[in-house]
mmCIF file of C-alpha atoms in Angstrom:
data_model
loop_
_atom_site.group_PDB
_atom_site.id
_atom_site.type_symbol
_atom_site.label_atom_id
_atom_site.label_comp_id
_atom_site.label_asym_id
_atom_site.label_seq_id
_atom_site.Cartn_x
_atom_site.Cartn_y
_atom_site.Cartn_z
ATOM 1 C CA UNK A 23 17.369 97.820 81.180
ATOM 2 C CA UNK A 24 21.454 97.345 80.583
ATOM 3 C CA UNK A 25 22.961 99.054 78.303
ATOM 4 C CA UNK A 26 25.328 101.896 76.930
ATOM 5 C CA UNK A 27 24.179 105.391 76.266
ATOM 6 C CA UNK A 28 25.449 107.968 74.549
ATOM 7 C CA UNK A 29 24.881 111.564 74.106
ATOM 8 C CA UNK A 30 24.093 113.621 72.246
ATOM 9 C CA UNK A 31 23.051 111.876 69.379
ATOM 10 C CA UNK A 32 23.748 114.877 67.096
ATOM 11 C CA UNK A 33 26.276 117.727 67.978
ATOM 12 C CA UNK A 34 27.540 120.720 66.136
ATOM 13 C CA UNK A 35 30.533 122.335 66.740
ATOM 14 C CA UNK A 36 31.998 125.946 65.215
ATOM 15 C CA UNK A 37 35.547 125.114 64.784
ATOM 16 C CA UNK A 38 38.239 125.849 67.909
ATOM 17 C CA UNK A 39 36.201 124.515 69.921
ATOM 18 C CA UNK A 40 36.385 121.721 72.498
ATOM 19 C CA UNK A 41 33.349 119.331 72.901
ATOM 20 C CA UNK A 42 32.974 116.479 74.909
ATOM 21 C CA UNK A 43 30.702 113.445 74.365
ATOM 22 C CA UNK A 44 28.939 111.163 76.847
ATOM 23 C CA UNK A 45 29.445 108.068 77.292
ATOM 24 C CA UNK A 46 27.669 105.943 80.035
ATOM 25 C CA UNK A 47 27.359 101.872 80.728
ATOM 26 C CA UNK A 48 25.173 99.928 83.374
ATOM 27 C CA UNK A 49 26.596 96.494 81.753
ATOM 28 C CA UNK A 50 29.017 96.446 84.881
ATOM 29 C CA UNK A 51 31.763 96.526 82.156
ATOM 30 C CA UNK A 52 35.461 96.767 82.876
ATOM 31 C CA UNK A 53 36.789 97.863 79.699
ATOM 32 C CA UNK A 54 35.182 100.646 77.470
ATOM 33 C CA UNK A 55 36.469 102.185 73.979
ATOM 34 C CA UNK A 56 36.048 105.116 71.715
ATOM 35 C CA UNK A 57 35.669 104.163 68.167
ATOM 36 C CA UNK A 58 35.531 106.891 64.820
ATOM 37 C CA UNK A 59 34.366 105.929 61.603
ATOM 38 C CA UNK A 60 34.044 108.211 58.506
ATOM 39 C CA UNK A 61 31.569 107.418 55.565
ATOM 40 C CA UNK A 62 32.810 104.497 53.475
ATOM 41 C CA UNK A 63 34.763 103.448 56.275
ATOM 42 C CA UNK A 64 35.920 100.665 58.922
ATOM 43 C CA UNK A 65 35.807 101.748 63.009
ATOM 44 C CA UNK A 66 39.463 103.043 64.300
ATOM 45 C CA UNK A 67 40.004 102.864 67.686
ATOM 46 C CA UNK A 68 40.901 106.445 69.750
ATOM 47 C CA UNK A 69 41.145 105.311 72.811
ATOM 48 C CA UNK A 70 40.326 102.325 75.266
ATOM 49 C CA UNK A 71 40.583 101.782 78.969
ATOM 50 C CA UNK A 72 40.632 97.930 80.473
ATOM 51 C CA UNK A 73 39.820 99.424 84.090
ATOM 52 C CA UNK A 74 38.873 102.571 86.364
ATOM 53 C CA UNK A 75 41.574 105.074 86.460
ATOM 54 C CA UNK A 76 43.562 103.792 82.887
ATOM 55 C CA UNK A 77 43.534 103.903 79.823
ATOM 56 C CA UNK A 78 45.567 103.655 76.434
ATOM 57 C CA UNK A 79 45.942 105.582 73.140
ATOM 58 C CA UNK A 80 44.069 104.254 70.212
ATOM 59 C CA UNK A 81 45.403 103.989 66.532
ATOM 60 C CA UNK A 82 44.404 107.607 65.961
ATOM 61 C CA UNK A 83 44.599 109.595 69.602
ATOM 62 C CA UNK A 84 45.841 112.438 68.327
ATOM 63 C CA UNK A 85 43.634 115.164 68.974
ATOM 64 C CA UNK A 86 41.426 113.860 71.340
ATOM 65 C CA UNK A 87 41.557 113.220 75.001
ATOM 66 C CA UNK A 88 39.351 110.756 77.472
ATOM 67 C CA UNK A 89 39.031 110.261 81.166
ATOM 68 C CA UNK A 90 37.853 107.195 83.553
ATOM 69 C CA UNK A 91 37.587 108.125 86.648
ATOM 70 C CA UNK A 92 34.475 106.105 87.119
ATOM 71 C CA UNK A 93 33.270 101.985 85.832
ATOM 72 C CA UNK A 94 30.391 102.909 84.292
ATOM 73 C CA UNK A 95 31.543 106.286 82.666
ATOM 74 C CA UNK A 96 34.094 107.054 79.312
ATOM 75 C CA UNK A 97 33.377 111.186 78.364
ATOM 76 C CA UNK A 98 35.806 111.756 74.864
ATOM 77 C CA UNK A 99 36.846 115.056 74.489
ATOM 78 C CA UNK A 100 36.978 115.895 70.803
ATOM 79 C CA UNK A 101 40.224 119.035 70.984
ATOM 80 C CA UNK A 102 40.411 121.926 68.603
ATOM 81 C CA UNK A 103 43.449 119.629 67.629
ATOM 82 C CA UNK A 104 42.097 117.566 66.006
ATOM 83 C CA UNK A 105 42.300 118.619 62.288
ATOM 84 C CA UNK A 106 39.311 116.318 60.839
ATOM 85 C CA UNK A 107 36.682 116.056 63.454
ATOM 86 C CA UNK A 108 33.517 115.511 61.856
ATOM 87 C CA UNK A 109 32.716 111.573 61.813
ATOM 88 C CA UNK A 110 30.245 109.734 63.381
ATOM 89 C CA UNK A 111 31.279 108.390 67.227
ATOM 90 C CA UNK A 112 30.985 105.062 68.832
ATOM 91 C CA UNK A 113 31.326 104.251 72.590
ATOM 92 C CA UNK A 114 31.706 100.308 72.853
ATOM 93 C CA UNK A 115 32.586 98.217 76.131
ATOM 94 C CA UNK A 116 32.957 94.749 77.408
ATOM 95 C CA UNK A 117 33.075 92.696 80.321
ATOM 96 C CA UNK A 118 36.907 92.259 79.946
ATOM 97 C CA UNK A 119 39.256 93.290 76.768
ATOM 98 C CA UNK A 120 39.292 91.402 73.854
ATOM 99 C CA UNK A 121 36.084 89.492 73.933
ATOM 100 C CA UNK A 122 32.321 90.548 72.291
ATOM 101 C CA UNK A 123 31.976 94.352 72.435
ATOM 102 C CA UNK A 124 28.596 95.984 72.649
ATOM 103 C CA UNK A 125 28.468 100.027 71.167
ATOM 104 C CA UNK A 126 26.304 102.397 72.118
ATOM 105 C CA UNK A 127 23.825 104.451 69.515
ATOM 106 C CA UNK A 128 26.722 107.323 68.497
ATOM 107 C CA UNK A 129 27.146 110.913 68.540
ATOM 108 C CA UNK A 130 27.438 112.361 64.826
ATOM 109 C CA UNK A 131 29.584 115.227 65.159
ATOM 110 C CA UNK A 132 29.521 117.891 62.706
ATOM 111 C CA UNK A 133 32.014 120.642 62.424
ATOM 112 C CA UNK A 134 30.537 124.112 61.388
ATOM 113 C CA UNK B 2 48.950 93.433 54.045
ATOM 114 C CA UNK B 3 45.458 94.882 56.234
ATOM 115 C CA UNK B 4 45.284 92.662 59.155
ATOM 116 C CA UNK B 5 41.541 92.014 58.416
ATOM 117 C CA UNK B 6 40.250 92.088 54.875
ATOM 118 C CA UNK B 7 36.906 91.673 53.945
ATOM 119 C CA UNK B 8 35.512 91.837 49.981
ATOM 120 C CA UNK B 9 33.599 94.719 50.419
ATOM 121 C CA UNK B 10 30.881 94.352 47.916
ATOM 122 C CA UNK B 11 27.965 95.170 47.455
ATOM 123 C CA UNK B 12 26.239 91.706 46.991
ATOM 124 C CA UNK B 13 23.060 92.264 45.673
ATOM 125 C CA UNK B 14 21.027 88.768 45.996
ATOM 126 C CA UNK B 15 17.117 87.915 45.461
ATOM 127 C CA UNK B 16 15.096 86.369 48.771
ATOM 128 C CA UNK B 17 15.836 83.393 49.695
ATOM 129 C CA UNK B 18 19.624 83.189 48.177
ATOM 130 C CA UNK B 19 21.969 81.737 50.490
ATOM 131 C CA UNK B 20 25.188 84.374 50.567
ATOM 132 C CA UNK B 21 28.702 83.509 51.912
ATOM 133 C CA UNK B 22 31.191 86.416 52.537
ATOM 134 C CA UNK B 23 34.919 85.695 53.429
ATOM 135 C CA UNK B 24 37.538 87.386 55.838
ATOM 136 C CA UNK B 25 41.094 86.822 56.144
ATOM 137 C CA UNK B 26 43.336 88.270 58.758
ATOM 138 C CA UNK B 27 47.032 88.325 58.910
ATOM 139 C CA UNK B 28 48.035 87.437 62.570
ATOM 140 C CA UNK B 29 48.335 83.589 63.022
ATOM 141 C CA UNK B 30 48.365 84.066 66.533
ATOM 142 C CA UNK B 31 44.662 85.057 67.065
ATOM 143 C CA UNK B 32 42.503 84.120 69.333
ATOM 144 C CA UNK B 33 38.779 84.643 69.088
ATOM 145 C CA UNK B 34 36.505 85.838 66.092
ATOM 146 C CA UNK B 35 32.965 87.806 65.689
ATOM 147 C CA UNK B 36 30.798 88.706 62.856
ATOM 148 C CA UNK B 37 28.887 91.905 63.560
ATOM 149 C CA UNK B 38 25.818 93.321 61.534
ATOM 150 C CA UNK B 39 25.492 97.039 60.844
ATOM 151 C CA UNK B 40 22.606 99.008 59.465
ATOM 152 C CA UNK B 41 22.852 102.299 57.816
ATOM 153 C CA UNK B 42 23.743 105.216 60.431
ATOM 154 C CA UNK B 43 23.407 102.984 63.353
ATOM 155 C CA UNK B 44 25.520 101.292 65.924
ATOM 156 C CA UNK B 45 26.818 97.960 64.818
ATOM 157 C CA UNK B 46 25.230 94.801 66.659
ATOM 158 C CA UNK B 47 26.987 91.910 67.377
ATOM 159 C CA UNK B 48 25.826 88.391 65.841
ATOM 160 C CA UNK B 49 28.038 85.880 66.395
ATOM 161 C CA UNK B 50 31.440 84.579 68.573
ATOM 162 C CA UNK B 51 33.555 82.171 67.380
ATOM 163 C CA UNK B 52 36.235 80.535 69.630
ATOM 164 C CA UNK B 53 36.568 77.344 68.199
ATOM 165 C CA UNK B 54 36.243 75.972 64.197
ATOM 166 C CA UNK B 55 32.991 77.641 64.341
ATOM 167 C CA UNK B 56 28.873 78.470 64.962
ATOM 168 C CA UNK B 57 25.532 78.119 63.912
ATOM 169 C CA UNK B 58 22.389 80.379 64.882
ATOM 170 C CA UNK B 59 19.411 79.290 63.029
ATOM 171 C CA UNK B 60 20.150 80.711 59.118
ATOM 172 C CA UNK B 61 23.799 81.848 60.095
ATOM 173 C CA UNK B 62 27.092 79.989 60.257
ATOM 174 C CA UNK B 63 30.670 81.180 61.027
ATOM 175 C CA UNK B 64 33.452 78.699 59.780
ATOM 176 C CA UNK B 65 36.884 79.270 61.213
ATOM 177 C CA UNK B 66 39.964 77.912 59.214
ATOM 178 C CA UNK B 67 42.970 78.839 61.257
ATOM 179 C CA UNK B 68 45.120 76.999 58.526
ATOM 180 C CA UNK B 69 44.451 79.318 55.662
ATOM 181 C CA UNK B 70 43.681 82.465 58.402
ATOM 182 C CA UNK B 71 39.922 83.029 57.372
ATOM 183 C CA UNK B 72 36.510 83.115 58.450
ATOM 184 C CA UNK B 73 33.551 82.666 56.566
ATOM 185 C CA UNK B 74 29.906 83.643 57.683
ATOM 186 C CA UNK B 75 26.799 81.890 55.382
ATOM 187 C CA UNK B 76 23.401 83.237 55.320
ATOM 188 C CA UNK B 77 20.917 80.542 53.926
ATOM 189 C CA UNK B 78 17.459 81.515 52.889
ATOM 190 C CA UNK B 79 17.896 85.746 52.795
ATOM 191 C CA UNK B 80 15.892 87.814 54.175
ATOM 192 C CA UNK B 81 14.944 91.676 52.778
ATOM 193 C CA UNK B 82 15.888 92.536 56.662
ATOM 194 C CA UNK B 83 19.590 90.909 56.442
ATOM 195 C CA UNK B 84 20.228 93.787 54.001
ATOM 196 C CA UNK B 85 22.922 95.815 55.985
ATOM 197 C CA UNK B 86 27.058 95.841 56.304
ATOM 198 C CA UNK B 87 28.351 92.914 57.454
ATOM 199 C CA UNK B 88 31.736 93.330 59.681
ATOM 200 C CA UNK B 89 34.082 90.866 60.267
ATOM 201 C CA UNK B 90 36.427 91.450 63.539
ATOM 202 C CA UNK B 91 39.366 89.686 65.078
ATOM 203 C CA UNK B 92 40.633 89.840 68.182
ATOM 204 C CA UNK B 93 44.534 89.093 67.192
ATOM 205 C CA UNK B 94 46.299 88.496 71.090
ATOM 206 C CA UNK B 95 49.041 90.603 72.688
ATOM 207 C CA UNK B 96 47.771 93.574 71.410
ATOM 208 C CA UNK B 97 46.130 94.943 74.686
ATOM 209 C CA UNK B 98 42.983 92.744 73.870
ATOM 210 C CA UNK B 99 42.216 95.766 71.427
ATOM 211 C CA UNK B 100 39.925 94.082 68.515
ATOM 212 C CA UNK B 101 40.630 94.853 64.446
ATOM 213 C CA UNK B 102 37.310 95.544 62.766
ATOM 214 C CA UNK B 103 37.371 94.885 58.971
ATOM 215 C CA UNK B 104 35.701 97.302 56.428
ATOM 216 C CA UNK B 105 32.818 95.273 55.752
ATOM 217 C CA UNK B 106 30.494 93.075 53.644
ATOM 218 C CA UNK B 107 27.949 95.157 52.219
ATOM 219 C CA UNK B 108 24.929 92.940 51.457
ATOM 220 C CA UNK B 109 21.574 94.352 49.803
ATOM 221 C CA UNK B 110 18.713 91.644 49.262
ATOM 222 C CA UNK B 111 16.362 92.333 46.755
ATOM 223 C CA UNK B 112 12.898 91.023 46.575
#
């Protein structure tokens, strides 16, 4: 079956540290994104990546840091940065940028 | 001025309503539009494109009014399973092909 995985689906983190979630597609996507949203809330892009080996800062980077060194594969790194970190996480990608993205389950991260 | 508003509710209707939520977004320029559906604590799932003035699948329809920027999606004959959060994104051009997600529609059906 295609489709985007992500894991863990629950994560708890004391705070200072660094944690990194999974994010994997089989879709044969090009671009990929890491979305945040807090209860009550809309989705806020952190970062996005249009093709292997790029990638661009989000509306709210700061604090977090991602790598693509592979098609199928998007890890976020959530930093002892980043002042806020417990929200609910959403991978998303698509066959090319700005046309129908399809998201992954989530990782809810909780800060302890 | 957000560049994608949506009212964001709650509409509470009875079975078998028909339900019409609005968007607006502020960027003349863009290009393609998509209504997604999200349930509580899960991903959200797309459930329609538009490209052009607009869509039908079965109960839903997406209007698109470039003239006065918005985009309505109707729900005829409601079902207790469209209850969820209805999100209205834009993909506005020359921004990276990044897409702006509204807040969202939420819509609870009641029997």
């Amino acid at each position: 079956d295609g489709g985007i995985t992500q894991s863990p689906k629950y994560l708890f983190r004391k705070e200072g540290q660094n944690v990194t979630l999974s994010c994997e597609q089989n879709l044969n996507h090009d671009a990929m994104y890491w979305y945040r949203q807090d209860p009550g809330q809309g989705l806020r892009l952190i970062y996005y990546s249009q093709i292997v080996n790029d990638f661009q800062k989000g509306d709210i980077a700061e604090g977090y840091s991602v790598s693509r060194e592979k098609k199928e594969s998007f890890p976020l790194t959530v930093t002892s940065a980043q002042k806020n970190p417990t929200a609910f996480y959403l991978c998303a990608s698509s066959i090319v940028s700005g046309v129908e993205q399809f998201f992954g389950p989530g990782t809810r991260l909780t800060v302890l | 001025r957000k560049e994608v508003e949506q009212d964001p509710g709650p509409f509470n209707v009875p079975e078998g309503a028909t339900v019409a939520f609005n968007c607006t977004y502020s960027n003349s320029a863009s290009q393609s539009f998509f209504w997604y559906r999200q349930d509580c604590r899960k991903e959200p799932k797309l459930l329609m494109s538009v490209y052009s003035s607009g869509n039908e699948d079965g109960r839903f329809t997406a209007q698109l009014n470039r003239a006065s920027q918005y985009i309505s999606l109707l729900i005829r004959d409601s079902k207790l399973s469209d209850s969820a959060t209805y999100l209205c994104v834009v993909n506005p051009a020359r921004q990276g092909g990044k897409l702006i997600f509204g807040q969202g529609t939420e819509l609870s059906v009641k029997p």
